[in-house]
mmCIF file of C-alpha atoms and ligand atoms in Angstrom:
data_model
loop_
_atom_site.group_PDB
_atom_site.id
_atom_site.type_symbol
_atom_site.label_atom_id
_atom_site.label_comp_id
_atom_site.label_asym_id
_atom_site.label_seq_id
_atom_site.Cartn_x
_atom_site.Cartn_y
_atom_site.Cartn_z
ATOM 1 C CA UNK A 1 -43.382 19.391 -0.936
ATOM 2 C CA UNK A 2 -43.233 15.623 -0.546
ATOM 3 C CA UNK A 3 -40.146 13.759 0.672
ATOM 4 C CA UNK A 4 -40.071 11.719 -2.574
ATOM 5 C CA UNK A 5 -39.662 14.814 -4.767
ATOM 6 C CA UNK A 6 -36.920 16.104 -2.478
ATOM 7 C CA UNK A 7 -34.994 12.841 -2.932
ATOM 8 C CA UNK A 8 -35.177 13.043 -6.695
ATOM 9 C CA UNK A 9 -33.857 16.581 -6.907
ATOM 10 C CA UNK A 10 -30.343 16.882 -8.323
ATOM 11 C CA UNK A 11 -27.079 17.350 -6.480
ATOM 12 C CA UNK A 12 -25.365 20.535 -7.677
ATOM 13 C CA UNK A 13 -21.579 20.402 -7.889
ATOM 14 C CA UNK A 14 -19.368 23.321 -8.843
ATOM 15 C CA UNK A 15 -15.753 24.233 -9.436
ATOM 16 C CA UNK A 16 -13.860 27.028 -11.144
ATOM 17 C CA UNK A 17 -13.571 24.796 -14.186
ATOM 18 C CA UNK A 18 -13.441 21.128 -14.950
ATOM 19 C CA UNK A 19 -11.204 19.934 -12.085
ATOM 20 C CA UNK A 20 -14.247 19.415 -9.865
ATOM 21 C CA UNK A 21 -15.324 16.692 -12.270
ATOM 22 C CA UNK A 22 -13.021 14.404 -10.255
ATOM 23 C CA UNK A 23 -15.390 14.944 -7.322
ATOM 24 C CA UNK A 24 -18.489 14.564 -9.536
ATOM 25 C CA UNK A 25 -17.036 11.307 -10.866
ATOM 26 C CA UNK A 26 -16.574 9.943 -7.339
ATOM 27 C CA UNK A 27 -20.114 10.980 -6.351
ATOM 28 C CA UNK A 28 -21.496 9.320 -9.484
ATOM 29 C CA UNK A 29 -19.535 6.119 -8.740
ATOM 30 C CA UNK A 30 -20.743 5.964 -5.131
ATOM 31 C CA UNK A 31 -24.309 7.190 -5.738
ATOM 32 C CA UNK A 32 -25.208 6.118 -9.292
ATOM 33 C CA UNK A 33 -28.919 6.859 -8.815
ATOM 34 C CA UNK A 34 -28.418 10.557 -8.107
ATOM 35 C CA UNK A 35 -29.265 13.244 -10.642
ATOM 36 C CA UNK A 36 -26.325 15.632 -10.996
ATOM 37 C CA UNK A 37 -25.853 19.178 -12.267
ATOM 38 C CA UNK A 38 -22.236 20.224 -12.592
ATOM 39 C CA UNK A 39 -21.261 23.855 -13.062
ATOM 40 C CA UNK A 40 -17.730 24.820 -14.117
ATOM 41 C CA UNK A 41 -17.075 28.562 -13.941
ATOM 42 C CA UNK A 42 -14.741 28.442 -16.912
ATOM 43 C CA UNK A 43 -15.273 32.172 -17.497
ATOM 44 C CA UNK A 44 -13.347 32.889 -14.287
ATOM 45 C CA UNK A 45 -10.835 30.099 -13.852
ATOM 46 C CA UNK A 46 -8.407 29.842 -12.209
ATOM 47 C CA UNK A 47 -9.910 30.743 -8.831
ATOM 48 C CA UNK A 48 -6.587 29.971 -7.188
ATOM 49 C CA UNK A 49 -5.156 33.340 -8.256
ATOM 50 C CA UNK A 50 -8.285 35.405 -7.412
ATOM 51 C CA UNK A 51 -9.009 37.437 -4.289
ATOM 52 C CA UNK A 52 -11.284 35.965 -1.612
ATOM 53 C CA UNK A 53 -13.849 38.705 -2.359
ATOM 54 C CA UNK A 54 -14.001 37.798 -6.035
ATOM 55 C CA UNK A 55 -14.367 34.079 -5.238
ATOM 56 C CA UNK A 56 -17.157 34.806 -2.729
ATOM 57 C CA UNK A 57 -19.046 36.763 -5.391
ATOM 58 C CA UNK A 58 -18.683 33.921 -7.917
ATOM 59 C CA UNK A 59 -19.850 31.368 -5.331
ATOM 60 C CA UNK A 60 -23.022 33.304 -4.546
ATOM 61 C CA UNK A 61 -23.957 33.660 -8.185
ATOM 62 C CA UNK A 62 -23.330 29.966 -8.893
ATOM 63 C CA UNK A 63 -25.166 28.964 -5.702
ATOM 64 C CA UNK A 64 -28.173 30.964 -6.888
ATOM 65 C CA UNK A 65 -28.013 29.298 -10.317
ATOM 66 C CA UNK A 66 -27.887 25.800 -8.794
ATOM 67 C CA UNK A 67 -30.764 26.551 -6.434
ATOM 68 C CA UNK A 68 -32.797 27.762 -9.417
ATOM 69 C CA UNK A 69 -32.183 24.281 -10.874
ATOM 70 C CA UNK A 70 -33.837 22.941 -7.699
ATOM 71 C CA UNK A 71 -30.745 21.249 -6.229
ATOM 72 C CA UNK A 72 -31.234 19.508 -2.882
ATOM 73 C CA UNK A 73 -27.526 19.748 -2.127
ATOM 74 C CA UNK A 74 -24.629 21.892 -3.335
ATOM 75 C CA UNK A 75 -21.123 20.443 -3.288
ATOM 76 C CA UNK A 76 -18.366 23.037 -3.482
ATOM 77 C CA UNK A 77 -15.929 20.883 -5.481
ATOM 78 C CA UNK A 78 -13.109 23.416 -5.401
ATOM 79 C CA UNK A 79 -10.714 24.041 -2.540
ATOM 80 C CA UNK A 80 -10.277 27.717 -3.382
ATOM 81 C CA UNK A 81 -14.077 28.189 -3.333
ATOM 82 C CA UNK A 82 -14.534 26.010 -0.230
ATOM 83 C CA UNK A 83 -11.964 28.170 1.515
ATOM 84 C CA UNK A 84 -13.215 31.602 0.484
ATOM 85 C CA UNK A 85 -16.889 31.074 -0.309
ATOM 86 C CA UNK A 86 -18.366 28.261 1.772
ATOM 87 C CA UNK A 87 -19.369 30.394 4.770
ATOM 88 C CA UNK A 88 -21.050 33.018 2.639
ATOM 89 C CA UNK A 89 -22.990 30.290 0.808
ATOM 90 C CA UNK A 90 -24.213 28.986 4.163
ATOM 91 C CA UNK A 91 -25.069 32.487 5.297
ATOM 92 C CA UNK A 92 -27.276 33.170 2.270
ATOM 93 C CA UNK A 93 -28.643 29.780 1.279
ATOM 94 C CA UNK A 94 -28.431 27.260 4.124
ATOM 95 C CA UNK A 95 -32.216 27.098 4.416
ATOM 96 C CA UNK A 96 -32.616 26.068 0.786
ATOM 97 C CA UNK A 97 -30.239 23.114 0.409
ATOM 98 C CA UNK A 98 -27.586 21.000 2.103
ATOM 99 C CA UNK A 99 -23.987 22.137 1.577
ATOM 100 C CA UNK A 100 -20.781 20.104 1.466
ATOM 101 C CA UNK A 101 -17.294 21.470 0.901
ATOM 102 C CA UNK A 102 -14.119 19.592 0.025
ATOM 103 C CA UNK A 103 -12.011 20.778 2.971
ATOM 104 C CA UNK A 104 -13.894 19.386 5.991
ATOM 105 C CA UNK A 105 -14.033 15.724 4.842
ATOM 106 C CA UNK A 106 -10.317 15.775 3.938
ATOM 107 C CA UNK A 107 -9.330 17.315 7.282
ATOM 108 C CA UNK A 108 -11.376 14.715 9.172
ATOM 109 C CA UNK A 109 -9.885 11.851 7.142
ATOM 110 C CA UNK A 110 -6.309 13.029 7.778
ATOM 111 C CA UNK A 111 -6.895 13.808 11.456
ATOM 112 C CA UNK A 112 -8.191 10.294 12.068
ATOM 113 C CA UNK A 113 -4.626 8.981 11.576
ATOM 114 C CA UNK A 114 -1.641 9.412 13.875
ATOM 115 C CA UNK A 115 0.665 11.343 11.518
ATOM 116 C CA UNK A 116 3.369 13.631 12.925
ATOM 117 C CA UNK A 117 3.966 15.798 9.824
ATOM 118 C CA UNK A 118 1.492 16.395 7.009
ATOM 119 C CA UNK A 119 2.136 18.292 3.774
ATOM 120 C CA UNK A 120 -0.508 20.296 1.925
ATOM 121 C CA UNK A 121 -0.195 21.261 -1.740
ATOM 122 C CA UNK A 122 -2.778 23.556 -3.340
ATOM 123 C CA UNK A 123 -3.404 26.776 -5.232
ATOM 124 C CA UNK A 124 -2.217 30.108 -3.833
ATOM 125 C CA UNK A 125 -5.746 31.006 -2.639
ATOM 126 C CA UNK A 126 -6.072 27.809 -0.595
ATOM 127 C CA UNK A 127 -2.542 27.976 0.855
ATOM 128 C CA UNK A 128 -2.796 31.677 1.741
ATOM 129 C CA UNK A 129 -6.101 31.048 3.540
ATOM 130 C CA UNK A 130 -4.274 28.610 5.901
ATOM 131 C CA UNK A 131 -7.552 26.699 6.165
ATOM 132 C CA UNK A 132 -5.876 23.269 6.297
ATOM 133 C CA UNK A 133 -3.342 24.025 9.069
ATOM 134 C CA UNK A 134 -5.991 25.908 11.052
ATOM 135 C CA UNK A 135 -8.576 23.139 10.868
ATOM 136 C CA UNK A 136 -6.053 20.339 11.389
ATOM 137 C CA UNK A 137 -4.596 22.089 14.461
ATOM 138 C CA UNK A 138 -8.065 22.441 15.923
ATOM 139 C CA UNK A 139 -8.370 18.635 15.852
ATOM 140 C CA UNK A 140 -4.691 17.782 16.382
ATOM 141 C CA UNK A 141 -2.786 20.629 18.057
ATOM 142 C CA UNK A 142 0.555 18.775 17.953
ATOM 143 C CA UNK A 143 0.457 17.936 14.246
ATOM 144 C CA UNK A 144 3.101 19.647 12.101
ATOM 145 C CA UNK A 145 1.511 20.952 8.891
ATOM 146 C CA UNK A 146 3.746 22.055 5.993
ATOM 147 C CA UNK A 147 2.037 23.980 3.199
ATOM 148 C CA UNK A 148 3.262 24.650 -0.318
ATOM 149 C CA UNK A 149 1.520 26.626 -3.061
ATOM 150 C CA UNK A 150 1.811 24.729 -6.353
ATOM 151 C CA UNK A 151 0.085 27.059 -8.832
ATOM 152 C CA UNK A 152 1.553 25.457 -11.957
ATOM 153 C CA UNK A 153 -0.115 22.121 -11.321
ATOM 154 C CA UNK A 154 -3.786 22.870 -12.153
ATOM 155 C CA UNK A 155 -3.126 24.418 -15.602
ATOM 156 C CA UNK A 156 -0.524 21.747 -16.331
ATOM 157 C CA UNK A 157 -2.987 18.954 -15.526
ATOM 158 C CA UNK A 158 -5.740 20.629 -17.552
ATOM 159 C CA UNK A 159 -3.378 20.554 -20.535
ATOM 160 C CA UNK A 160 -3.077 16.801 -20.019
ATOM 161 C CA UNK A 161 0.551 17.104 -18.858
ATOM 162 C CA UNK A 162 0.460 14.420 -16.208
ATOM 163 C CA UNK A 163 3.354 12.143 -17.030
ATOM 164 C CA UNK A 164 5.671 13.771 -19.533
ATOM 165 C CA UNK A 165 8.991 15.650 -19.424
ATOM 166 C CA UNK A 166 7.402 18.941 -18.412
ATOM 167 C CA UNK A 167 5.236 17.506 -15.644
ATOM 168 C CA UNK A 168 8.211 15.535 -14.308
ATOM 169 C CA UNK A 169 10.331 18.686 -13.965
ATOM 170 C CA UNK A 170 7.485 20.674 -12.384
ATOM 171 C CA UNK A 171 6.580 17.886 -9.947
ATOM 172 C CA UNK A 172 10.212 17.159 -9.037
ATOM 173 C CA UNK A 173 10.723 20.843 -8.270
ATOM 174 C CA UNK A 174 7.661 21.092 -6.060
ATOM 175 C CA UNK A 175 7.973 17.728 -4.302
ATOM 176 C CA UNK A 176 11.650 18.309 -3.477
ATOM 177 C CA UNK A 177 10.878 21.692 -1.931
ATOM 178 C CA UNK A 178 12.389 21.729 1.605
ATOM 179 C CA UNK A 179 9.008 22.947 2.963
ATOM 180 C CA UNK A 180 7.440 19.528 2.452
ATOM 181 C CA UNK A 181 10.372 17.281 3.334
ATOM 182 C CA UNK A 182 9.960 14.403 5.824
ATOM 183 C CA UNK A 183 6.172 14.280 5.710
ATOM 184 C CA UNK A 184 4.129 11.143 6.551
ATOM 185 C CA UNK A 185 1.086 12.225 4.576
ATOM 186 C CA UNK A 186 0.304 14.608 1.723
ATOM 187 C CA UNK A 187 -3.033 16.340 1.183
ATOM 188 C CA UNK A 188 -3.879 17.043 -2.458
ATOM 189 C CA UNK A 189 -5.907 20.160 -1.682
ATOM 190 C CA UNK A 190 -7.005 20.916 -5.218
ATOM 191 C CA UNK A 191 -9.648 18.998 -7.115
ATOM 192 C CA UNK A 192 -7.389 18.786 -10.187
ATOM 193 C CA UNK A 193 -4.722 16.824 -8.356
ATOM 194 C CA UNK A 194 -6.300 13.327 -8.234
ATOM 195 C CA UNK A 195 -5.087 13.030 -11.834
ATOM 196 C CA UNK A 196 -1.451 13.159 -10.710
ATOM 197 C CA UNK A 197 -1.977 10.867 -7.738
ATOM 198 C CA UNK A 198 -0.379 7.827 -9.477
ATOM 199 C CA UNK A 199 2.748 9.887 -10.265
ATOM 200 C CA UNK A 200 2.921 11.106 -6.667
ATOM 201 C CA UNK A 201 2.494 7.561 -5.359
ATOM 202 C CA UNK A 202 5.384 6.495 -7.561
ATOM 203 C CA UNK A 203 7.505 9.410 -6.321
ATOM 204 C CA UNK A 204 6.915 8.630 -2.640
ATOM 205 C CA UNK A 205 7.103 4.829 -3.106
ATOM 206 C CA UNK A 206 4.740 4.048 -0.238
ATOM 207 C CA UNK A 207 6.590 6.287 2.282
ATOM 208 C CA UNK A 208 3.887 8.973 2.295
ATOM 209 C CA UNK A 209 0.133 8.399 2.529
ATOM 210 C CA UNK A 210 -1.752 10.489 -0.026
ATOM 211 C CA UNK A 211 -5.213 11.980 0.495
ATOM 212 C CA UNK A 212 -7.382 13.580 -2.187
ATOM 213 C CA UNK A 213 -10.886 14.999 -2.295
ATOM 214 C CA UNK A 214 -12.642 12.345 -4.388
ATOM 215 C CA UNK A 215 -13.951 9.436 -2.322
ATOM 216 C CA UNK A 216 -13.839 11.138 1.066
ATOM 217 C CA UNK A 217 -16.082 13.888 -0.321
ATOM 218 C CA UNK A 218 -18.404 11.386 -2.021
ATOM 219 C CA UNK A 219 -18.708 9.572 1.326
ATOM 220 C CA UNK A 220 -19.511 12.869 3.064
ATOM 221 C CA UNK A 221 -22.207 13.559 0.447
ATOM 222 C CA UNK A 222 -23.694 10.117 1.029
ATOM 223 C CA UNK A 223 -23.648 10.579 4.785
ATOM 224 C CA UNK A 224 -25.374 13.988 4.686
ATOM 225 C CA UNK A 225 -28.056 12.740 2.292
ATOM 226 C CA UNK A 226 -28.605 9.620 4.385
ATOM 227 C CA UNK A 227 -28.988 11.709 7.556
ATOM 228 C CA UNK A 228 -31.513 13.946 5.804
ATOM 229 C CA UNK A 229 -33.395 10.966 4.323
ATOM 230 C CA UNK A 230 -32.754 12.460 0.867
ATOM 231 C CA UNK A 231 -30.869 9.658 -0.942
ATOM 232 C CA UNK A 232 -32.430 9.038 -4.336
ATOM 233 C CA UNK A 233 -33.759 5.498 -4.413
ATOM 234 C CA UNK A 234 -35.797 5.932 -7.590
ATOM 235 C CA UNK A 235 -35.304 3.363 -10.341
ATOM 236 C CA UNK A 236 -35.437 6.028 -13.073
ATOM 237 C CA UNK A 237 -32.396 6.623 -15.250
ATOM 238 C CA UNK A 238 -30.540 9.525 -13.598
ATOM 239 C CA UNK A 239 -30.060 12.775 -15.509
ATOM 240 C CA UNK A 240 -26.603 14.377 -15.529
ATOM 241 C CA UNK A 241 -26.002 17.898 -16.823
ATOM 242 C CA UNK A 242 -22.621 19.542 -17.206
ATOM 243 C CA UNK A 243 -22.703 23.333 -17.535
ATOM 244 C CA UNK A 244 -19.924 25.845 -18.090
ATOM 245 C CA UNK A 245 -20.030 29.636 -17.982
ATOM 246 C CA UNK A 246 -17.711 29.871 -21.000
ATOM 247 C CA UNK A 247 -17.716 27.182 -23.654
ATOM 248 C CA UNK A 248 -14.754 26.138 -25.757
ATOM 249 C CA UNK A 249 -14.137 22.871 -27.560
ATOM 250 C CA UNK A 250 -10.881 22.473 -25.637
ATOM 251 C CA UNK A 251 -12.763 22.478 -22.296
ATOM 252 C CA UNK A 252 -15.020 19.795 -23.679
ATOM 253 C CA UNK A 253 -12.051 17.752 -24.886
ATOM 254 C CA UNK A 254 -10.317 18.111 -21.500
ATOM 255 C CA UNK A 255 -13.333 16.712 -19.619
ATOM 256 C CA UNK A 256 -12.222 13.302 -20.855
ATOM 257 C CA UNK A 257 -9.268 13.465 -18.482
ATOM 258 C CA UNK A 258 -11.446 14.170 -15.451
ATOM 259 C CA UNK A 259 -14.624 12.130 -15.934
ATOM 260 C CA UNK A 260 -15.014 8.464 -16.736
ATOM 261 C CA UNK A 261 -17.828 8.960 -19.269
ATOM 262 C CA UNK A 262 -18.104 11.155 -22.370
ATOM 263 C CA UNK A 263 -19.551 14.559 -21.522
ATOM 264 C CA UNK A 264 -21.358 17.167 -23.577
ATOM 265 C CA UNK A 265 -20.962 20.626 -22.098
ATOM 266 C CA UNK A 266 -23.948 22.970 -21.893
ATOM 267 C CA UNK A 267 -23.156 26.673 -22.134
ATOM 268 C CA UNK A 268 -24.781 28.635 -19.290
ATOM 269 C CA UNK A 269 -23.611 32.254 -19.544
ATOM 270 C CA UNK A 270 -24.801 33.264 -16.066
ATOM 271 C CA UNK A 271 -22.620 36.376 -15.882
HETATM 272 N N1 DGL B 301 -9.912 23.006 -8.699
HETATM 273 C C1 DGL B 301 -9.518 24.185 -7.959
HETATM 274 C C2 DGL B 301 -9.317 23.879 -6.486
HETATM 275 O O1 DGL B 301 -9.647 22.799 -6.001
HETATM 276 C C3 DGL B 301 -8.237 24.784 -8.479
HETATM 277 C C4 DGL B 301 -8.290 25.400 -9.818
HETATM 278 C C5 DGL B 301 -8.350 26.902 -9.777
HETATM 279 O O2 DGL B 301 -7.423 27.552 -9.286
HETATM 280 O O3 DGL B 301 -9.347 27.423 -10.236
HETATM 281 O O4 DGL B 301 -8.840 24.727 -5.764
#
Protein backbone atom coordinates (compact mmCIF):
# COMPACT_ATOMS: atom_id res chain seq x y z
CA UNK A 1 0.00 0.00 0.00
CA UNK A 2 1.51 3.33 -1.01
CA UNK A 3 2.10 6.19 1.42
CA UNK A 4 -0.12 8.49 -0.70
CA UNK A 5 -3.20 6.26 -0.28
CA UNK A 6 -2.56 6.04 3.45
CA UNK A 7 -2.58 9.85 3.69
CA UNK A 8 -5.89 10.12 1.90
CA UNK A 9 -7.68 7.64 4.12
CA UNK A 10 -10.25 9.16 6.46
CA UNK A 11 -9.93 9.96 10.14
CA UNK A 12 -12.61 8.11 12.11
CA UNK A 13 -14.08 9.97 15.07
CA UNK A 14 -16.63 8.54 17.47
CA UNK A 15 -18.72 9.45 20.48
CA UNK A 16 -21.78 8.09 22.23
CA UNK A 17 -23.84 10.62 20.31
CA UNK A 18 -23.37 14.02 18.79
CA UNK A 19 -21.25 15.67 21.51
CA UNK A 20 -18.07 14.44 19.84
CA UNK A 21 -18.93 16.69 16.92
CA UNK A 22 -17.22 19.46 18.93
CA UNK A 23 -13.99 17.49 18.51
CA UNK A 24 -14.73 16.74 14.83
CA UNK A 25 -15.35 20.46 14.28
CA UNK A 26 -11.97 21.36 15.79
CA UNK A 27 -10.20 18.71 13.69
CA UNK A 28 -11.94 19.99 10.56
CA UNK A 29 -10.93 23.59 11.39
CA UNK A 30 -7.29 22.66 11.99
CA UNK A 31 -6.97 20.06 9.21
CA UNK A 32 -9.43 21.10 6.49
CA UNK A 33 -7.95 18.70 3.92
CA UNK A 34 -8.70 15.57 5.94
CA UNK A 35 -11.50 13.18 5.03
CA UNK A 36 -13.61 12.46 8.11
CA UNK A 37 -16.04 9.74 9.15
CA UNK A 38 -17.93 10.50 12.33
CA UNK A 39 -19.85 7.81 14.18
CA UNK A 40 -22.33 8.71 16.93
CA UNK A 41 -23.61 5.69 18.85
CA UNK A 42 -27.00 7.27 19.38
CA UNK A 43 -28.53 3.83 19.97
CA UNK A 44 -26.62 3.61 23.26
CA UNK A 45 -26.22 7.15 24.55
CA UNK A 46 -25.54 8.24 27.19
CA UNK A 47 -22.33 6.28 27.81
CA UNK A 48 -21.80 8.23 31.01
CA UNK A 49 -24.33 6.06 32.87
CA UNK A 50 -23.16 2.71 31.41
CA UNK A 51 -20.81 0.15 32.94
CA UNK A 52 -17.19 0.03 31.78
CA UNK A 53 -17.83 -3.43 30.29
CA UNK A 54 -20.72 -2.18 28.18
CA UNK A 55 -18.69 0.81 26.95
CA UNK A 56 -15.74 -1.45 26.05
CA UNK A 57 -18.05 -3.64 23.98
CA UNK A 58 -19.48 -0.62 22.14
CA UNK A 59 -15.97 0.73 21.47
CA UNK A 60 -14.80 -2.52 19.90
CA UNK A 61 -17.78 -2.74 17.60
CA UNK A 62 -17.43 0.90 16.51
CA UNK A 63 -13.66 0.50 16.10
CA UNK A 64 -14.30 -2.46 13.79
CA UNK A 65 -16.83 -0.43 11.79
CA UNK A 66 -14.41 2.49 11.36
CA UNK A 67 -11.57 0.19 10.34
CA UNK A 68 -13.87 -1.37 7.74
CA UNK A 69 -14.24 2.18 6.37
CA UNK A 70 -10.44 2.16 5.99
CA UNK A 71 -9.68 4.84 8.60
CA UNK A 72 -6.01 5.67 9.12
CA UNK A 73 -6.72 7.03 12.59
CA UNK A 74 -9.49 6.63 15.16
CA UNK A 75 -10.21 9.48 17.55
CA UNK A 76 -12.18 8.47 20.63
CA UNK A 77 -14.10 11.76 20.97
CA UNK A 78 -15.83 10.79 24.20
CA UNK A 79 -14.36 10.92 27.68
CA UNK A 80 -16.44 8.00 28.93
CA UNK A 81 -15.21 5.86 26.00
CA UNK A 82 -11.62 7.13 26.28
CA UNK A 83 -11.69 6.14 29.93
CA UNK A 84 -13.26 2.70 29.63
CA UNK A 85 -12.50 1.61 26.07
CA UNK A 86 -9.25 3.12 24.83
CA UNK A 87 -6.95 0.37 26.11
CA UNK A 88 -9.08 -2.40 24.68
CA UNK A 89 -9.13 -0.62 21.31
CA UNK A 90 -5.33 -0.50 21.37
CA UNK A 91 -5.16 -4.13 22.41
CA UNK A 92 -7.27 -5.30 19.46
CA UNK A 93 -6.57 -2.79 16.71
CA UNK A 94 -3.33 -0.88 17.30
CA UNK A 95 -1.69 -2.50 14.27
CA UNK A 96 -4.41 -1.25 11.93
CA UNK A 97 -4.62 2.48 12.68
CA UNK A 98 -3.38 5.30 14.89
CA UNK A 99 -5.47 6.00 18.00
CA UNK A 100 -6.04 9.26 19.87
CA UNK A 101 -8.20 9.71 22.95
CA UNK A 102 -9.47 12.93 24.50
CA UNK A 103 -8.00 12.42 27.98
CA UNK A 104 -4.24 12.36 27.33
CA UNK A 105 -4.02 15.68 25.42
CA UNK A 106 -6.13 17.45 28.07
CA UNK A 107 -4.03 16.06 30.94
CA UNK A 108 -0.82 17.16 29.21
CA UNK A 109 -2.20 20.64 28.52
CA UNK A 110 -3.27 21.13 32.15
CA UNK A 111 -0.09 19.66 33.61
CA UNK A 112 2.04 22.08 31.60
CA UNK A 113 0.78 24.91 33.85
CA UNK A 114 1.62 25.56 37.49
CA UNK A 115 -1.89 25.24 38.98
CA UNK A 116 -2.33 24.25 42.63
CA UNK A 117 -5.97 23.05 42.47
CA UNK A 118 -7.77 21.81 39.37
CA UNK A 119 -11.45 20.89 39.09
CA UNK A 120 -12.80 18.20 36.77
CA UNK A 121 -16.44 18.01 35.70
CA UNK A 122 -17.68 15.05 33.65
CA UNK A 123 -20.17 12.20 33.40
CA UNK A 124 -20.43 9.61 36.17
CA UNK A 125 -18.43 7.05 34.13
CA UNK A 126 -15.49 9.42 33.68
CA UNK A 127 -15.50 10.67 37.29
CA UNK A 128 -15.83 7.17 38.77
CA UNK A 129 -12.89 5.97 36.66
CA UNK A 130 -10.67 8.61 38.38
CA UNK A 131 -8.67 8.77 35.15
CA UNK A 132 -8.03 12.53 35.39
CA UNK A 133 -6.73 12.61 38.99
CA UNK A 134 -4.66 9.47 38.38
CA UNK A 135 -3.03 10.77 35.21
CA UNK A 136 -2.55 14.30 36.54
CA UNK A 137 -0.92 12.98 39.74
CA UNK A 138 1.47 10.89 37.68
CA UNK A 139 2.74 14.11 36.08
CA UNK A 140 2.19 16.45 39.04
CA UNK A 141 2.08 14.57 42.35
CA UNK A 142 1.41 17.73 44.40
CA UNK A 143 -1.54 18.95 42.34
CA UNK A 144 -4.91 18.95 44.13
CA UNK A 145 -7.59 17.54 41.82
CA UNK A 146 -11.28 17.99 42.72
CA UNK A 147 -13.76 15.92 40.72
CA UNK A 148 -17.50 16.39 40.36
CA UNK A 149 -19.94 14.25 38.37
CA UNK A 150 -22.32 16.52 36.46
CA UNK A 151 -24.65 14.05 34.72
CA UNK A 152 -27.39 16.57 33.95
CA UNK A 153 -25.17 18.66 31.71
CA UNK A 154 -24.86 16.46 28.58
CA UNK A 155 -28.62 15.88 28.10
CA UNK A 156 -29.31 19.52 28.97
CA UNK A 157 -26.84 20.75 26.34
CA UNK A 158 -28.20 18.31 23.75
CA UNK A 159 -31.62 19.88 24.30
CA UNK A 160 -30.07 23.24 23.48
CA UNK A 161 -30.41 24.45 27.09
CA UNK A 162 -27.19 26.39 27.28
CA UNK A 163 -28.19 29.83 28.49
CA UNK A 164 -31.73 29.80 29.82
CA UNK A 165 -33.40 29.63 33.25
CA UNK A 166 -33.01 25.87 33.55
CA UNK A 167 -29.36 25.76 32.53
CA UNK A 168 -28.59 28.65 34.89
CA UNK A 169 -30.05 26.79 37.88
CA UNK A 170 -28.30 23.52 36.96
CA UNK A 171 -24.94 25.22 36.35
CA UNK A 172 -25.18 27.37 39.49
CA UNK A 173 -25.87 24.25 41.54
CA UNK A 174 -22.94 22.33 40.12
CA UNK A 175 -20.42 25.18 40.01
CA UNK A 176 -21.17 26.22 43.60
CA UNK A 177 -20.63 22.67 44.84
CA UNK A 178 -18.06 22.82 47.70
CA UNK A 179 -16.07 20.02 45.97
CA UNK A 180 -14.87 22.39 43.26
CA UNK A 181 -14.40 25.57 45.29
CA UNK A 182 -11.14 27.56 45.08
CA UNK A 183 -9.87 25.97 41.88
CA UNK A 184 -7.40 27.69 39.49
CA UNK A 185 -8.42 25.64 36.48
CA UNK A 186 -11.42 23.60 35.37
CA UNK A 187 -11.29 20.64 32.99
CA UNK A 188 -14.42 20.16 30.89
CA UNK A 189 -14.03 16.39 30.66
CA UNK A 190 -17.00 15.73 28.42
CA UNK A 191 -17.13 16.49 24.72
CA UNK A 192 -20.55 18.14 25.10
CA UNK A 193 -19.24 20.81 27.44
CA UNK A 194 -17.45 23.16 24.98
CA UNK A 195 -20.95 24.48 24.24
CA UNK A 196 -21.27 25.85 27.78
CA UNK A 197 -17.74 27.21 27.90
CA UNK A 198 -18.85 30.86 27.36
CA UNK A 199 -21.30 30.57 30.28
CA UNK A 200 -18.59 29.06 32.48
CA UNK A 201 -16.15 31.80 31.49
CA UNK A 202 -18.75 34.36 32.49
CA UNK A 203 -19.34 32.58 35.81
CA UNK A 204 -15.65 32.48 36.73
CA UNK A 205 -14.90 35.97 35.35
CA UNK A 206 -11.30 35.18 34.44
CA UNK A 207 -10.45 33.69 37.88
CA UNK A 208 -10.36 30.10 36.61
CA UNK A 209 -8.65 28.87 33.43
CA UNK A 210 -10.91 26.54 31.46
CA UNK A 211 -9.72 23.59 29.37
CA UNK A 212 -11.84 21.58 26.93
CA UNK A 213 -11.16 18.76 24.50
CA UNK A 214 -11.53 20.61 21.19
CA UNK A 215 -8.32 22.28 20.04
CA UNK A 216 -5.93 20.35 22.27
CA UNK A 217 -7.25 17.11 20.75
CA UNK A 218 -7.12 18.50 17.21
CA UNK A 219 -3.49 19.49 17.85
CA UNK A 220 -2.74 15.97 19.12
CA UNK A 221 -4.32 14.52 15.96
CA UNK A 222 -2.18 16.79 13.81
CA UNK A 223 0.96 15.87 15.72
CA UNK A 224 0.38 12.10 15.44
CA UNK A 225 -0.39 12.33 11.72
CA UNK A 226 2.65 14.53 11.14
CA UNK A 227 4.90 12.06 12.99
CA UNK A 228 3.52 9.20 10.90
CA UNK A 229 3.84 11.18 7.65
CA UNK A 230 0.10 10.65 7.12
CA UNK A 231 -1.25 14.23 6.87
CA UNK A 232 -3.49 14.55 3.83
CA UNK A 233 -1.95 17.08 1.48
CA UNK A 234 -4.17 16.23 -1.49
CA UNK A 235 -5.93 19.11 -3.23
CA UNK A 236 -9.14 17.09 -3.65
CA UNK A 237 -12.32 18.25 -1.94
CA UNK A 238 -12.45 16.30 1.34
CA UNK A 239 -15.35 13.93 2.00
CA UNK A 240 -17.09 14.09 5.38
CA UNK A 241 -19.58 11.45 6.51
CA UNK A 242 -21.63 11.58 9.68
CA UNK A 243 -23.11 8.26 10.79
CA UNK A 244 -25.38 7.38 13.69
CA UNK A 245 -26.48 3.98 14.97
CA UNK A 246 -30.02 5.25 15.58
CA UNK A 247 -31.48 8.00 13.43
CA UNK A 248 -34.03 10.56 14.54
CA UNK A 249 -34.78 13.97 13.09
CA UNK A 250 -34.10 15.52 16.50
CA UNK A 251 -30.51 14.19 16.48
CA UNK A 252 -30.07 15.72 13.06
CA UNK A 253 -31.51 19.04 14.24
CA UNK A 254 -29.25 19.02 17.32
CA UNK A 255 -26.09 18.62 15.22
CA UNK A 256 -26.47 22.30 14.38
CA UNK A 257 -25.47 23.16 17.94
CA UNK A 258 -22.27 21.12 17.78
CA UNK A 259 -20.92 21.55 14.24
CA UNK A 260 -20.31 24.71 12.28
CA UNK A 261 -21.71 23.36 9.00
CA UNK A 262 -25.05 21.75 8.12
CA UNK A 263 -24.89 17.98 8.51
CA UNK A 264 -26.91 15.16 7.00
CA UNK A 265 -26.86 12.08 9.20
CA UNK A 266 -26.39 8.63 7.66
CA UNK A 267 -28.08 5.77 9.49
CA UNK A 268 -25.64 2.90 10.13
CA UNK A 269 -27.44 0.28 12.23
CA UNK A 270 -24.29 -1.65 13.19
CA UNK A 271 -25.90 -3.42 16.14
N1 LIG B 1 -19.72 13.07 25.18
C1 LIG B 1 -19.59 12.11 26.25
C2 LIG B 1 -18.26 12.26 26.97
O1 LIG B 1 -17.37 12.99 26.55
C3 LIG B 1 -20.69 12.23 27.27
C4 LIG B 1 -22.04 11.86 26.83
C5 LIG B 1 -22.47 10.50 27.32
O2 LIG B 1 -22.57 10.28 28.53
O3 LIG B 1 -22.69 9.66 26.48
O4 LIG B 1 -18.07 11.62 27.99
